[in-house]
Amino acid sequence: MEKMTADRIDQEVRSAFPQGSIQQVQVQEYGDDPEIEPGQTGIRIFIDPAAPRPGAESAHETLRQFVQANRETVHKLRREQPSIGWIEFRLGGEQLTTKHGPAIRTAPERQGTPSGEAAAELTSVMTRLGPEDLATVDTLITAGIANSRAEVLRWALGRIREHPAYTQIQERVREITELKAQF
């Protein structure tokens, strides 16, 4: 990402939130963080830990209150910057030099994800991919085969189900299940 673009996003973020509440903004792109998908931008916002948050008894509660109080600002940033994959909020201070400590990450609705009745039939599955597999998935996104990593995996499973050998595997699994039931 060009420095000018990152600086512009930094300024937009700082001006969108209450003055003095943002200590640092990190604008990240694909390749900076493995969780950023091709074409996305990740924004890590460090809020000023000294800013008073009435009723906040913990760092996580402070973050939660800040995000809740500024949710319209977050929605506005997403509308103005559609490439934002996620926005993560952390407390500033000591956390500026570490990835430890509480954080709240917001993510937009996924394009290509079915809604309504079809969405109710979906089950979330978390998987860890090695560098070669992740590069394969990201290449398919870049090539326009899918819009997200989740969509690539659904697409790949669909291709497996189309293969005649998959039907044979299903039949064998049914036979094994029937044999187990006989014990």
CSV table of C-alpha atoms in Angstrom, one decimal:
chain,number,residue,atom,x,y,z
A,1,MET,CA,0.0,0.0,0.0
A,2,GLU,CA,1.3,3.4,-0.8
A,3,LYS,CA,2.3,5.5,2.1
A,4,MET,CA,-0.1,8.3,0.9
A,5,THR,CA,-3.1,5.9,1.0
A,6,ALA,CA,-2.1,4.6,4.5
A,7,ASP,CA,-1.6,8.2,5.7
A,8,ARG,CA,-5.0,9.2,4.3
A,9,ILE,CA,-6.7,6.2,6.1
A,10,ASP,CA,-4.9,7.1,9.3
A,11,GLN,CA,-6.2,10.7,9.1
A,12,GLU,CA,-9.7,9.5,8.3
A,13,VAL,CA,-9.7,7.2,11.3
A,14,ARG,CA,-8.3,9.9,13.7
A,15,SER,CA,-10.8,12.5,12.5
A,16,ALA,CA,-13.7,10.1,12.8
A,17,PHE,CA,-13.3,9.4,16.5
A,18,PRO,CA,-13.4,11.9,19.4
A,19,GLN,CA,-10.3,14.1,19.4
A,20,GLY,CA,-7.5,12.7,21.5
A,21,SER,CA,-9.1,9.3,21.9
A,22,ILE,CA,-6.8,7.6,19.3
A,23,GLN,CA,-3.2,7.0,20.3
A,24,GLN,CA,-2.0,5.2,17.1
A,25,VAL,CA,-3.4,3.7,13.9
A,26,GLN,CA,-1.8,0.8,12.1
A,27,VAL,CA,-3.0,0.3,8.5
A,28,GLN,CA,-2.2,-3.2,7.3
A,29,GLU,CA,-2.7,-4.9,3.9
A,30,TYR,CA,-2.5,-8.3,2.5
A,31,GLY,CA,0.9,-9.8,3.4
A,32,ASP,CA,1.3,-7.8,6.6
A,33,ASP,CA,-1.0,-10.1,8.7
A,34,PRO,CA,-2.0,-13.6,7.7
A,35,GLU,CA,-5.6,-12.9,8.6
A,36,ILE,CA,-5.9,-10.2,5.9
A,37,GLU,CA,-7.3,-11.5,2.7
A,38,PRO,CA,-6.3,-10.3,-0.8
A,39,GLY,CA,-7.8,-6.9,-1.6
A,40,GLN,CA,-8.5,-6.2,2.1
A,41,THR,CA,-7.1,-3.7,4.6
A,42,GLY,CA,-6.9,-4.3,8.3
A,43,ILE,CA,-6.9,-1.4,10.7
A,44,ARG,CA,-5.6,-1.7,14.2
A,45,ILE,CA,-6.6,1.3,16.4
A,46,PHE,CA,-5.0,1.9,19.7
A,47,ILE,CA,-7.2,4.0,22.0
A,48,ASP,CA,-5.7,6.3,24.6
A,49,PRO,CA,-5.7,4.2,27.9
A,50,ALA,CA,-5.9,7.4,29.9
A,51,ALA,CA,-9.2,8.6,28.5
A,52,PRO,CA,-11.8,8.2,31.2
A,53,ARG,CA,-14.4,5.5,30.8
A,54,PRO,CA,-17.0,5.7,33.6
A,55,GLY,CA,-17.9,2.3,34.9
A,56,ALA,CA,-15.2,0.4,33.1
A,57,GLU,CA,-13.7,-2.1,35.6
A,58,SER,CA,-11.3,-3.8,33.2
A,59,ALA,CA,-9.3,-3.2,30.0
A,60,HIS,CA,-11.7,-5.3,28.0
A,61,GLU,CA,-14.7,-3.4,29.4
A,62,THR,CA,-13.0,-0.1,28.4
A,63,LEU,CA,-12.6,-1.4,24.9
A,64,ARG,CA,-16.2,-2.7,24.7
A,65,GLN,CA,-17.5,0.7,25.9
A,66,PHE,CA,-15.4,2.6,23.4
A,67,VAL,CA,-16.5,0.4,20.5
A,68,GLN,CA,-20.2,0.5,21.5
A,69,ALA,CA,-20.1,4.3,21.9
A,70,ASN,CA,-18.5,4.6,18.5
A,71,ARG,CA,-20.3,1.9,16.5
A,72,GLU,CA,-21.9,4.5,14.1
A,73,THR,CA,-18.4,5.8,13.4
A,74,VAL,CA,-17.2,2.2,12.6
A,75,HIS,CA,-20.1,1.7,10.2
A,76,LYS,CA,-19.3,5.0,8.5
A,77,LEU,CA,-15.6,4.0,8.1
A,78,ARG,CA,-16.7,0.7,6.5
A,79,ARG,CA,-19.1,2.5,4.0
A,80,GLU,CA,-16.3,5.0,3.0
A,81,GLN,CA,-13.6,2.3,2.9
A,82,PRO,CA,-15.1,-0.9,1.5
A,83,SER,CA,-11.7,-2.6,1.4
A,84,ILE,CA,-11.6,-2.8,5.2
A,85,GLY,CA,-11.5,-6.4,6.2
A,86,TRP,CA,-11.4,-5.8,9.9
A,87,ILE,CA,-11.0,-3.1,12.5
A,88,GLU,CA,-9.3,-4.1,15.7
A,89,PHE,CA,-9.4,-2.0,18.8
A,90,ARG,CA,-6.7,-2.2,21.5
A,91,LEU,CA,-5.6,-0.1,24.4
A,92,GLY,CA,-2.5,2.1,23.8
A,93,GLY,CA,0.3,2.4,26.2
A,94,GLU,CA,2.3,-0.8,26.8
A,95,GLN,CA,0.2,-2.7,24.2
A,96,LEU,CA,1.7,-0.7,21.4
A,97,THR,CA,4.7,-3.0,21.5
A,98,THR,CA,3.0,-6.3,22.0
A,99,LYS,CA,0.2,-8.3,20.5
A,100,HIS,CA,-0.9,-9.5,23.9
A,101,GLY,CA,-3.8,-8.1,25.9
A,102,PRO,CA,-7.5,-7.5,25.2
A,103,ALA,CA,-8.6,-6.6,21.8
A,104,ILE,CA,-12.0,-6.3,20.0
A,105,ARG,CA,-12.1,-6.9,16.3
A,106,THR,CA,-15.1,-6.0,14.2
A,107,ALA,CA,-15.6,-7.5,10.7
A,108,PRO,CA,-18.1,-6.6,8.0
A,109,GLU,CA,-20.8,-8.9,6.6
A,110,ARG,CA,-19.1,-11.3,4.1
A,111,GLN,CA,-19.9,-10.9,0.4
A,112,GLY,CA,-20.9,-14.2,-1.1
A,113,THR,CA,-22.2,-15.5,2.1
A,114,PRO,CA,-25.8,-16.6,1.8
A,115,SER,CA,-28.4,-14.9,4.0
A,116,GLY,CA,-31.7,-15.9,5.4
A,117,GLU,CA,-32.7,-19.5,5.2
A,118,ALA,CA,-29.5,-20.6,3.4
A,119,ALA,CA,-27.4,-18.9,6.1
A,120,ALA,CA,-29.2,-20.9,8.8
A,121,GLU,CA,-28.0,-24.1,7.2
A,122,LEU,CA,-24.3,-23.1,7.3
A,123,THR,CA,-22.0,-24.2,10.0
A,124,SER,CA,-18.9,-22.2,10.9
A,125,VAL,CA,-15.7,-24.2,10.7
A,126,MET,CA,-12.3,-22.9,11.7
A,127,THR,CA,-9.3,-24.3,9.9
A,128,ARG,CA,-5.6,-23.6,10.0
A,129,LEU,CA,-3.7,-23.6,6.7
A,130,GLY,CA,0.0,-23.8,6.1
A,131,PRO,CA,1.7,-21.2,3.9
A,132,GLU,CA,1.3,-23.3,0.6
A,133,ASP,CA,-2.4,-23.9,1.2
A,134,LEU,CA,-3.1,-20.3,2.2
A,135,ALA,CA,-1.3,-19.1,-1.0
A,136,THR,CA,-3.5,-21.4,-3.0
A,137,VAL,CA,-6.7,-20.1,-1.5
A,138,ASP,CA,-5.5,-16.5,-1.9
A,139,THR,CA,-4.6,-17.1,-5.5
A,140,LEU,CA,-8.2,-18.3,-6.2
A,141,ILE,CA,-9.5,-15.1,-4.6
A,142,THR,CA,-7.1,-12.9,-6.6
A,143,ALA,CA,-8.2,-14.8,-9.8
A,144,GLY,CA,-11.8,-14.0,-9.1
A,145,ILE,CA,-13.0,-17.6,-8.4
A,146,ALA,CA,-14.3,-16.5,-5.0
A,147,ASN,CA,-14.6,-13.4,-2.9
A,148,SER,CA,-13.3,-14.7,0.4
A,149,ARG,CA,-11.4,-17.6,2.0
A,150,ALA,CA,-14.6,-19.2,3.3
A,151,GLU,CA,-16.1,-19.0,-0.2
A,152,VAL,CA,-13.0,-20.7,-1.7
A,153,LEU,CA,-13.4,-23.6,0.7
A,154,ARG,CA,-17.1,-24.0,-0.1
A,155,TRP,CA,-16.2,-23.9,-3.8
A,156,ALA,CA,-13.5,-26.6,-3.4
A,157,LEU,CA,-15.8,-28.9,-1.4
A,158,GLY,CA,-18.4,-28.5,-4.2
A,159,ARG,CA,-15.8,-29.7,-6.7
A,160,ILE,CA,-15.0,-32.7,-4.5
A,161,ARG,CA,-18.7,-33.6,-4.3
A,162,GLU,CA,-18.9,-33.5,-8.2
A,163,HIS,CA,-16.2,-36.2,-8.5
A,164,PRO,CA,-17.6,-39.8,-9.0
A,165,ALA,CA,-15.2,-41.2,-6.5
A,166,TYR,CA,-16.9,-39.2,-3.8
A,167,THR,CA,-20.2,-41.1,-4.3
A,168,GLN,CA,-18.3,-44.3,-3.9
A,169,ILE,CA,-16.7,-43.0,-0.6
A,170,GLN,CA,-20.2,-42.1,0.6
A,171,GLU,CA,-21.5,-45.6,-0.2
A,172,ARG,CA,-18.5,-47.2,1.7
A,173,VAL,CA,-19.2,-45.0,4.7
A,174,ARG,CA,-22.8,-46.1,4.8
A,175,GLU,CA,-21.7,-49.7,4.6
A,176,ILE,CA,-19.2,-49.2,7.5
A,177,THR,CA,-21.9,-47.5,9.6
A,178,GLU,CA,-24.3,-50.4,9.0
A,179,LEU,CA,-21.5,-52.9,10.0
A,180,LYS,CA,-20.8,-51.0,13.2
A,181,ALA,CA,-24.5,-51.1,14.1
A,182,GLN,CA,-24.4,-54.9,13.9
A,183,PHE,CA,-21.9,-55.0,16.8
